[in-house]
GROMACS .gro file of C-alpha atoms in nm:
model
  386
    1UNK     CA    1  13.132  10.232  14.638
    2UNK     CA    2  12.877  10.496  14.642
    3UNK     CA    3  12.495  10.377  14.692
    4UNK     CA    4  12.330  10.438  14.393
    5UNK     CA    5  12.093  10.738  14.468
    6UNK     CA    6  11.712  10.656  14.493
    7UNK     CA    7  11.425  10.800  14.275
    8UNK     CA    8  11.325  11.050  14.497
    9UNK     CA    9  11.692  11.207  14.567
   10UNK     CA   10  11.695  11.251  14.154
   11UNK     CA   11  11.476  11.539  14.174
   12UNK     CA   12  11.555  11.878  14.262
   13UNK     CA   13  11.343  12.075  14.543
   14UNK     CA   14  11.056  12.231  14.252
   15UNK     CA   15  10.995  11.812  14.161
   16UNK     CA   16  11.183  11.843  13.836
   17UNK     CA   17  11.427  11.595  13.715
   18UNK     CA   18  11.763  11.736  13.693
   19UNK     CA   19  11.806  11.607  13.338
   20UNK     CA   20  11.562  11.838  13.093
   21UNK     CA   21  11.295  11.666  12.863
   22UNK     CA   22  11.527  11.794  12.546
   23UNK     CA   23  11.827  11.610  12.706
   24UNK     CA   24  11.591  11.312  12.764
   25UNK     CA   25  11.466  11.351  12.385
   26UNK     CA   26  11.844  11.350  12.260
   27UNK     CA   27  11.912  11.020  12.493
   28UNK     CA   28  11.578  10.850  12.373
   29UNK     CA   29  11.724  10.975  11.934
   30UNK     CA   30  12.060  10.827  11.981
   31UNK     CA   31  11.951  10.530  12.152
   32UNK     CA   32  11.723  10.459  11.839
   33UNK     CA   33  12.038  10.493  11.620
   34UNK     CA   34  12.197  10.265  11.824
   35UNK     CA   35  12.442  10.562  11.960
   36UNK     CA   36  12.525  10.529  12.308
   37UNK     CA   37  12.823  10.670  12.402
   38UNK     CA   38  12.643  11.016  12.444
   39UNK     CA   39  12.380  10.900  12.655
   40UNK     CA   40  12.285  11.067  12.961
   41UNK     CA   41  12.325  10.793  13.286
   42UNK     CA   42  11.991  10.865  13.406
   43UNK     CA   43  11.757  10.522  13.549
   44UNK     CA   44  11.537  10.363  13.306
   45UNK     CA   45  11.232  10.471  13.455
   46UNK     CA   46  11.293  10.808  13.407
   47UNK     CA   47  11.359  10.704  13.026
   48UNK     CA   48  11.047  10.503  13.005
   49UNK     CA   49  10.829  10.822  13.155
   50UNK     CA   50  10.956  11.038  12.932
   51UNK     CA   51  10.958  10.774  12.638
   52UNK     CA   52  10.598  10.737  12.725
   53UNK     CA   53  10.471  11.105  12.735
   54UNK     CA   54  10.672  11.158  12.421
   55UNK     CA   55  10.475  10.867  12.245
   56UNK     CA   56  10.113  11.021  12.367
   57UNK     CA   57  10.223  11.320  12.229
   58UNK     CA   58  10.302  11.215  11.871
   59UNK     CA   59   9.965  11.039  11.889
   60UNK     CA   60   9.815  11.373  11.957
   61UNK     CA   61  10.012  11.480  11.677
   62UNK     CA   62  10.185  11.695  11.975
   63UNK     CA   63  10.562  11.655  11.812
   64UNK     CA   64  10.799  11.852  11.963
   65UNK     CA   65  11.075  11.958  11.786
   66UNK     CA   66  11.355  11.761  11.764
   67UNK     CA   67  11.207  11.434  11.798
   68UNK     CA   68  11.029  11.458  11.488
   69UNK     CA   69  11.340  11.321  11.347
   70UNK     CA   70  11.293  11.036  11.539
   71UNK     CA   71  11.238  10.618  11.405
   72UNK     CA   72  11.133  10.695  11.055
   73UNK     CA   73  11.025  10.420  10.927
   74UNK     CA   74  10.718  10.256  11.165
   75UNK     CA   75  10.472  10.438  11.028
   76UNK     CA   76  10.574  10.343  10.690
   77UNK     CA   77  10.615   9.987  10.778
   78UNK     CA   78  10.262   9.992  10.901
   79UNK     CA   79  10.136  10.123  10.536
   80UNK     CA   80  10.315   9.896  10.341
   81UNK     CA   81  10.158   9.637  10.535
   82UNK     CA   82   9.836   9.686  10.419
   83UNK     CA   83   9.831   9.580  10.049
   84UNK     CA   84   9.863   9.205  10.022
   85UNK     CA   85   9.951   9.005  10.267
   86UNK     CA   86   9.955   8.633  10.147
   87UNK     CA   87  10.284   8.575  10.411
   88UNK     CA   88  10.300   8.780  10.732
   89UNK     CA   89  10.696   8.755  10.702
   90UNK     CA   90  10.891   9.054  10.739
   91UNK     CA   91  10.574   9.291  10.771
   92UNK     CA   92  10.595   9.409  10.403
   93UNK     CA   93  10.343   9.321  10.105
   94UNK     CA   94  10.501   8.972   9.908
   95UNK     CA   95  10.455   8.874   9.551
   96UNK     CA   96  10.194   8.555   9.457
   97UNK     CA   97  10.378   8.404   9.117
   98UNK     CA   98  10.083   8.257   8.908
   99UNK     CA   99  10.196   8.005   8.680
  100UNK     CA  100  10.104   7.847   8.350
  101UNK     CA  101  10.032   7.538   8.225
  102UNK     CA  102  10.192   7.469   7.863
  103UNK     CA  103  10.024   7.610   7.604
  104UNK     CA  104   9.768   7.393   7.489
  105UNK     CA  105   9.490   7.528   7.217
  106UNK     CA  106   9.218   7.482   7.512
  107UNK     CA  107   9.397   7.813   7.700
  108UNK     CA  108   9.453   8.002   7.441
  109UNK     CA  109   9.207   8.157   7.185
  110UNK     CA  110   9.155   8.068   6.834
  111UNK     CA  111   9.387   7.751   6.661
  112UNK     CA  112   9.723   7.896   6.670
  113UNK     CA  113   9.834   7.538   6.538
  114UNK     CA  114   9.658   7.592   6.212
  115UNK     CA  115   9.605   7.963   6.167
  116UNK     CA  116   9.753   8.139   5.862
  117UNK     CA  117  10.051   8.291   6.055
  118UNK     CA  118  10.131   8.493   5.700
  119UNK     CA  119   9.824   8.681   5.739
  120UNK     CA  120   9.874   8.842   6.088
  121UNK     CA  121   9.984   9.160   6.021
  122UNK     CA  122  10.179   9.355   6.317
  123UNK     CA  123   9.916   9.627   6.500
  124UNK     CA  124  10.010  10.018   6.527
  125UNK     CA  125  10.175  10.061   6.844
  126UNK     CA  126   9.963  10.193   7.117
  127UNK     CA  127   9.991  10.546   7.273
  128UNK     CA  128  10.141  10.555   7.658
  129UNK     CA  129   9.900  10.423   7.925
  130UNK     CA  130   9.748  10.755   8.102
  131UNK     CA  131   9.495  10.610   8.243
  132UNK     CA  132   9.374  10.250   8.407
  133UNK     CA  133   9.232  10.044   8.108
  134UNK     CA  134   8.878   9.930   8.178
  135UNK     CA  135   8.956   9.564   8.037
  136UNK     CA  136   9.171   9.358   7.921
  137UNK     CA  137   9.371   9.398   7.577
  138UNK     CA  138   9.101   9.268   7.241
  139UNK     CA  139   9.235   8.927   7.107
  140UNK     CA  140   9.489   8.931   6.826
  141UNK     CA  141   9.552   8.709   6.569
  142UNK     CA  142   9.681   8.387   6.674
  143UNK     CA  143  10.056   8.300   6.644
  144UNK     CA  144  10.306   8.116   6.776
  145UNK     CA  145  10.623   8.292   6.888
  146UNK     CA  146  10.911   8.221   6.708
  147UNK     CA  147  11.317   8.325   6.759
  148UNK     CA  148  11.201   8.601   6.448
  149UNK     CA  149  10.926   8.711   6.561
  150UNK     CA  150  10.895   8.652   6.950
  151UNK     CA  151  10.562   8.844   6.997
  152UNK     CA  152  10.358   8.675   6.765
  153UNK     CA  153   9.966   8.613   6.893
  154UNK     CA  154  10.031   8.808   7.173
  155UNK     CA  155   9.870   9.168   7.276
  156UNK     CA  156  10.233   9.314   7.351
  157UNK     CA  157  10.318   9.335   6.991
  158UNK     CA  158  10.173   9.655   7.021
  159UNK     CA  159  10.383   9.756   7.298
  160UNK     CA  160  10.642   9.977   7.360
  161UNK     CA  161  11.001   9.838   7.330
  162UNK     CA  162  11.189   9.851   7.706
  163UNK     CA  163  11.279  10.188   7.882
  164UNK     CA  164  11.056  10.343   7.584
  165UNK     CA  165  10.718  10.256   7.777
  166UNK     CA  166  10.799  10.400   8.087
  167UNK     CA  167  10.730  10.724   7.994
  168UNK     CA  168  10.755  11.001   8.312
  169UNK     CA  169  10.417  11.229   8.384
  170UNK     CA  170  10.524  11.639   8.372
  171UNK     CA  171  10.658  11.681   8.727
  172UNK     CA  172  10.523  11.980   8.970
  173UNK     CA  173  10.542  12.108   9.280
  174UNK     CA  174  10.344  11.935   9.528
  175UNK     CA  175  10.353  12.045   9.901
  176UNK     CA  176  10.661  12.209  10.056
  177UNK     CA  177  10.867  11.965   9.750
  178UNK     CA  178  10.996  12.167   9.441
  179UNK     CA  179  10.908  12.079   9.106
  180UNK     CA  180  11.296  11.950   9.092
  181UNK     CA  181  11.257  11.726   9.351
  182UNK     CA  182  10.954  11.551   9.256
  183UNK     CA  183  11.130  11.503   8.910
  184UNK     CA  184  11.400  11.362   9.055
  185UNK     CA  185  11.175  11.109   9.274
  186UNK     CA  186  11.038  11.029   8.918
  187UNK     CA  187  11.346  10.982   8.767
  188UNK     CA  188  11.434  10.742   9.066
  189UNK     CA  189  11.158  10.513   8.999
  190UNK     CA  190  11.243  10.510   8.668
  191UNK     CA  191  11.595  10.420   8.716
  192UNK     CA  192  11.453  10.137   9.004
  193UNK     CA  193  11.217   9.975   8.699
  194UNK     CA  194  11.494   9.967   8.418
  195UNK     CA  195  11.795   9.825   8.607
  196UNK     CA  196  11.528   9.581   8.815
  197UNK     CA  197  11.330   9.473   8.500
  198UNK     CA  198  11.482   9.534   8.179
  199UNK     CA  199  11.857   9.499   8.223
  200UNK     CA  200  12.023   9.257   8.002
  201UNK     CA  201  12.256   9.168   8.312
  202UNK     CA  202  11.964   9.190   8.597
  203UNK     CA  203  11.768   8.975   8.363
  204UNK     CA  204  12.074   8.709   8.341
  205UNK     CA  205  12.063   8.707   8.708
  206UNK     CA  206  12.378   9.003   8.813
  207UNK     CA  207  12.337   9.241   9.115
  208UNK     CA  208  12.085   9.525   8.978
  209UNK     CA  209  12.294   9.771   9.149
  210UNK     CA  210  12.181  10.109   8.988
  211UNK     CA  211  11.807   9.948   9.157
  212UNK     CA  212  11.995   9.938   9.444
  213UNK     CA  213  12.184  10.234   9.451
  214UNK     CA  214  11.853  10.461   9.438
  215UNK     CA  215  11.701  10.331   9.799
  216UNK     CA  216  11.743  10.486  10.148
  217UNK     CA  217  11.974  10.291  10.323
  218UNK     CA  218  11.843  10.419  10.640
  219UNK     CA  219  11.538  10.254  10.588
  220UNK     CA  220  11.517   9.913  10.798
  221UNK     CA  221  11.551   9.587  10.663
  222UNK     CA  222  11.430   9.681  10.304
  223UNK     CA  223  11.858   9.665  10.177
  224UNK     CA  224  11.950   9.327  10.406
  225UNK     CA  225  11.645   9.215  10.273
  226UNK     CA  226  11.754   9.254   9.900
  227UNK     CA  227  12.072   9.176   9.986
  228UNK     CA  228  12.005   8.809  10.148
  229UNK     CA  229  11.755   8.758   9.845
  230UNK     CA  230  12.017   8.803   9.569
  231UNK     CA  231  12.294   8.635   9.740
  232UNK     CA  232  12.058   8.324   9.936
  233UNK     CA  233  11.727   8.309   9.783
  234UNK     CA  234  11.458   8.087   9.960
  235UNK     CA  235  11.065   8.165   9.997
  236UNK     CA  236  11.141   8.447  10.270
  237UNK     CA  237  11.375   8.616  10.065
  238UNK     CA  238  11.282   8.627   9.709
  239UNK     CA  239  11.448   8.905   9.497
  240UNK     CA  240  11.151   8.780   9.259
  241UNK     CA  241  10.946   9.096   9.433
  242UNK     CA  242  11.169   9.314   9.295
  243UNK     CA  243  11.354   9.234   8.980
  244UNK     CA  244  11.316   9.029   8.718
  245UNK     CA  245  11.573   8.697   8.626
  246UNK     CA  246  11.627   8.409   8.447
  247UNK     CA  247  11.854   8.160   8.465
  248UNK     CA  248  12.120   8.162   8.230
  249UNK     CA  249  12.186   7.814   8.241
  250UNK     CA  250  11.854   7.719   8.169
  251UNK     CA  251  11.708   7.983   7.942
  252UNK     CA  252  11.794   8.322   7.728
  253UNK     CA  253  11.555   8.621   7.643
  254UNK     CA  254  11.506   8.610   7.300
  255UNK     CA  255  11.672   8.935   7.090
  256UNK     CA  256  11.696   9.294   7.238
  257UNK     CA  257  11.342   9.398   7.312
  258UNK     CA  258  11.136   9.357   7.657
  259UNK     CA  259  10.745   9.510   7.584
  260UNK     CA  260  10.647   9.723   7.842
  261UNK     CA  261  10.345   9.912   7.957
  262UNK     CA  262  10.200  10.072   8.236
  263UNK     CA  263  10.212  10.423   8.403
  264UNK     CA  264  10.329  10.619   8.691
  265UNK     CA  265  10.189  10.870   8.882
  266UNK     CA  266  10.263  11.114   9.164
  267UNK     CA  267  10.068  11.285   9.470
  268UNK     CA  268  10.077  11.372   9.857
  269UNK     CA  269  10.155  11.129  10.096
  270UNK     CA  270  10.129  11.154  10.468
  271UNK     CA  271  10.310  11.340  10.698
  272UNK     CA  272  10.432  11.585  10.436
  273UNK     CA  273  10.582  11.313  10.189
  274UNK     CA  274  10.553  11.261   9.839
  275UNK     CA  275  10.454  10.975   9.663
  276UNK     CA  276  10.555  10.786   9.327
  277UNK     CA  277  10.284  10.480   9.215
  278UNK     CA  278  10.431  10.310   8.957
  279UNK     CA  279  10.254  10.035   8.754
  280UNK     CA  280  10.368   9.868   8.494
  281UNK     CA  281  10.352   9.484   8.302
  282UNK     CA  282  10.714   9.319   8.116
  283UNK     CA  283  10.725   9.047   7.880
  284UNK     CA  284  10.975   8.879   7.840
  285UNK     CA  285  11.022   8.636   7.518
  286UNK     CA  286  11.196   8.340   7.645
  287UNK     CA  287  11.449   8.055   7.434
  288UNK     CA  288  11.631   7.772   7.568
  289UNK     CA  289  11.992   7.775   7.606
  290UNK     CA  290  12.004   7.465   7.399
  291UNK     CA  291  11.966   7.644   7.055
  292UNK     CA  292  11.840   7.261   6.944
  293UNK     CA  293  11.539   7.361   7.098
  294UNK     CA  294  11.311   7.627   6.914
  295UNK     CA  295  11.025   7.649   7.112
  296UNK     CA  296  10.963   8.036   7.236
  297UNK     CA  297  10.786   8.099   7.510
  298UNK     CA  298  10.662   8.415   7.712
  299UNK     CA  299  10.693   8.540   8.072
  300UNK     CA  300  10.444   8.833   8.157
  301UNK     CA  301  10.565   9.035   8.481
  302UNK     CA  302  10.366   9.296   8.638
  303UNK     CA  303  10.502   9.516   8.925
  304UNK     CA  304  10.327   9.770   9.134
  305UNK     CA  305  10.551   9.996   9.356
  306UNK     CA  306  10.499  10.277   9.586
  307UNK     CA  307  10.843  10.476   9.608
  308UNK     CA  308  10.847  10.815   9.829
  309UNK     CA  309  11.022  11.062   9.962
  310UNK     CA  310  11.014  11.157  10.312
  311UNK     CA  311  11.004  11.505  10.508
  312UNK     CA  312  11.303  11.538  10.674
  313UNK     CA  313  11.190  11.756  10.900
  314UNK     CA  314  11.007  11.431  11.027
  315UNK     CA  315  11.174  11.146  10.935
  316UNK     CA  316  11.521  11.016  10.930
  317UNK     CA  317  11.576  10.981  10.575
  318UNK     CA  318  11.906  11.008  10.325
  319UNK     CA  319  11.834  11.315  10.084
  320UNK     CA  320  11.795  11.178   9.722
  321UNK     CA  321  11.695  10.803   9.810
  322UNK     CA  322  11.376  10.701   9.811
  323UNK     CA  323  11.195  10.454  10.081
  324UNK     CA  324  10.982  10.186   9.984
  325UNK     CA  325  10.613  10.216  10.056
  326UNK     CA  326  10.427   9.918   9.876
  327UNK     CA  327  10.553   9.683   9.647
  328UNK     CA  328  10.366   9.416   9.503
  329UNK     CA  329  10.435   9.126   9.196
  330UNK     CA  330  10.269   8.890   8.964
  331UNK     CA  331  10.391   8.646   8.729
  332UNK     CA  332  10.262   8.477   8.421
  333UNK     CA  333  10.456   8.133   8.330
  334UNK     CA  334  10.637   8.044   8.598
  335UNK     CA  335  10.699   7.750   8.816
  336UNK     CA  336  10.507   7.784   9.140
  337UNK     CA  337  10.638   7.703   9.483
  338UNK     CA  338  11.060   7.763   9.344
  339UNK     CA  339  11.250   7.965   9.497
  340UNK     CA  340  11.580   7.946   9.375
  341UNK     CA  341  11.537   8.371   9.272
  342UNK     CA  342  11.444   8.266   8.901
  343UNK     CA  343  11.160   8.313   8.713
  344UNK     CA  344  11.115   7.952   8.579
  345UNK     CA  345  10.897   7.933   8.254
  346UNK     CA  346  10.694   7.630   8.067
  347UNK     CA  347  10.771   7.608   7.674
  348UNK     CA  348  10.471   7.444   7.445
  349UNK     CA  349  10.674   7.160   7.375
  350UNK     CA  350  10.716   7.066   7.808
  351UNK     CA  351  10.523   6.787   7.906
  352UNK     CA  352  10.469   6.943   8.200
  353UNK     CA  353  10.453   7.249   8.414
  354UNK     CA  354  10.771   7.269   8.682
  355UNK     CA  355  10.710   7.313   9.061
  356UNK     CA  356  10.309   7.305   9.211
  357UNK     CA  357  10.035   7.177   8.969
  358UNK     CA  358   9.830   7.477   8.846
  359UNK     CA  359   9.469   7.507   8.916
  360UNK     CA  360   9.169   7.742   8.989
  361UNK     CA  361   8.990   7.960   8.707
  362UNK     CA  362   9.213   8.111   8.439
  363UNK     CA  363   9.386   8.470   8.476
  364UNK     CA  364   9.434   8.688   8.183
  365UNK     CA  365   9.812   8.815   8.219
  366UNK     CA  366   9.774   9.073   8.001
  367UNK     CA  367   9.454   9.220   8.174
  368UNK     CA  368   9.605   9.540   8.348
  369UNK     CA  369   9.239   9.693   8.439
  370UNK     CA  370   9.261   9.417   8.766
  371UNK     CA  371   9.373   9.548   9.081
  372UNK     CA  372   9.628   9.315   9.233
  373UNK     CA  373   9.475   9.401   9.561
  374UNK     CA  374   9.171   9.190   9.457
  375UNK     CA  375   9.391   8.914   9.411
  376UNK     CA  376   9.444   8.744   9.762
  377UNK     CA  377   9.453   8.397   9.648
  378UNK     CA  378   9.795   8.169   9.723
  379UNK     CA  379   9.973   7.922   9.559
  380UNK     CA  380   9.938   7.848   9.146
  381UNK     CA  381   9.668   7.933   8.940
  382UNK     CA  382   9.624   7.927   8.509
  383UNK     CA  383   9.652   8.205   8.262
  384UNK     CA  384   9.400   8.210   7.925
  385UNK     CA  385   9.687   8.302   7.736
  386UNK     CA  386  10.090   8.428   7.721
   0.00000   0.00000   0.00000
């Protein structure tokens, strides 16, 4: 068997390796993908000093070409870190689920057990959200909600009905990406937000598969990780952070309409991407299954998502899909500390909240002028009002 030949013997007489950098850059790209059976058999070390140059370099912002298409998604991963980090599970931003004690005239305002419920009349629907409020919504007229009229006493009355308040800005070019394309990245996150939120079948706890269909599926983790959620939920994998449901066996959404608002915006992102923030608050009028029961009750669900596109003249990315760069989730009315992927929510008529007792000062739901970033408390706190 021939001796294996030493480190020394690997060079040629000028003291360069006899395998070139590019070949070494190739080796270093396939072995990322996990595709060997091109590879070069060349020592490690010779892999690690190239490996290692190569890394200086892109920390110089020294790329050279052909390895900018190298792991795509670190940086990224590093970004989405950085919004709220109340687990340090799978290095991405997780929801906190607020919940809310029964309604009960001392958390709500007014007497909504003796008002004169004939005399609310219905407010003029509000234009689209083009800016961030500066407070929360004015109080309304208190109501209970009923099967008829499911938004009575509650600031979404005024509302837009489902996919109608997710209203796209005017696309435009930004960077090296066409006016087309950053439509279509729009159009993405649009698609993400209606089969993930407002989807009769999402909502009654089905696959959300045109959500699913609009990621990158090169991006690491981020489709197992949806995956496991809707098919094993626990506390590590919630699909909770990402789309809203109810359990059918326990509960029903009231008639045909989900109020929404929020915006979405677009600019630069780093390393020549483009970026997609997309804020926006559901609620979701709630019945038991048992139509002996009455009693309506209200889930409020915002979401805050960062969806991009990358440069693929940089990244590894599938044209058309978007990555996800932040995504963040809070929930009005619903049973802390279960994680069975439901939304869980207390009717006025409960004696009791489900899951963790509430406690801590009360948290206006309907309040979108708060930046969830502010919000680093864990565990279950009390709304003012659903």
């Amino acid at each position: 068997m021939a001796e294996r030949p030493s480190e020394e013997s690997r060079a040629d007489d000028s003291g360069s390796s006899s395998i070139s950098d590019d070949e070494w850059a190739k080796f270093v790209r396939e072995s990322e993908r996990g595709i060997p059976d091109s590879a070069p058999k060349e020592p490690s070390a010779r892999a690690r000093m190239v490996t290692e140059r190569l890394r200086q370099q892109e920390a110089r912002g020294e790329l050279p070409e052909g390895w900018r298409t190298g792991p795509a998604w670190q940086e990224t991963n590093r970004r989405a870190t950085r919004r709220r980090r109340l687990w340090g599970i799978l290095g991405v931003p997780i929801a906190i689920v607020v919940a809310v004690v029964a309604v009960r005239p001392s958390l709500i305002p007014g007497d909504p057990f003796h008002a004169d419920r004939s005399a609310a009349a219905a407010p003029d629907q509000l234009p689209p959200e083009t800016s961030a409020p500066t407070g929360a919504p004015g109080s309304v007229a208190p109501d209970m909600p009923t099967v008829d009229r499911p938004f009575a006493g509650s600031p979404a009355l005024a509302w837009a009905d489902g996919e109608a308040g997710i209203v796209l800005p005017e696309a435009k070019p930004v960077g090296s990406w066409s006016k087309a394309q950053v439509a279509q990245l729009l159009q993405q996150t649009k698609t993400f937000l209606v089969d993930g939120s407002l989807n009769p079948a999402t909502l009654r706890g089905h696959r959300p598969a045109a959500a699913l269909g609009v990621l990158d599926p090169r991006q690491p983790g981020m489709i197992e990780l949806l995956n496991t959620s809707l098919r094993k939920p626990d506390k590590k994998h919630d699909p909770l952070w990402m789309f809203s449901r109810f359990d059918p066996d326990e509960v029903r959404v009231v008639g045909q309409v989900v109020k929404t608002r929020g915006r979405m915006t677009f600019k630069a992102g780093a390393q020549g991407s483009v970026v997609v923030h997309a804020d926006y608050n559901f609620v979701y009028p709630l019945a038991h299954i048992d139509k002996k029961k009455t009693d309506v009750a209200r889930t409020i669900v915002r979401r805050v998502l960062d969806f991009e596109f990358l440069d693929p003249a940089r990244y590894q990315t599938t044209t058309g899909k978007v990555s996800v760069k932040n995504y963040d989730e809070q929930a009005a009315n619903s049973a802390c500390d279960v994680y069975d992927g439901y939304f869980h929510p207390t009717f006025p008529t409960d004696d009791a909240p489900a899951g963790a007792t509430p406690t801590g000062p009360a948290t206006d739901p309907y309040d979108r002028s708060r930046n969830l970033d502010d919000d680093r408390s864990e565990g279950c706190g009390i709304v003012s009002r659903t």
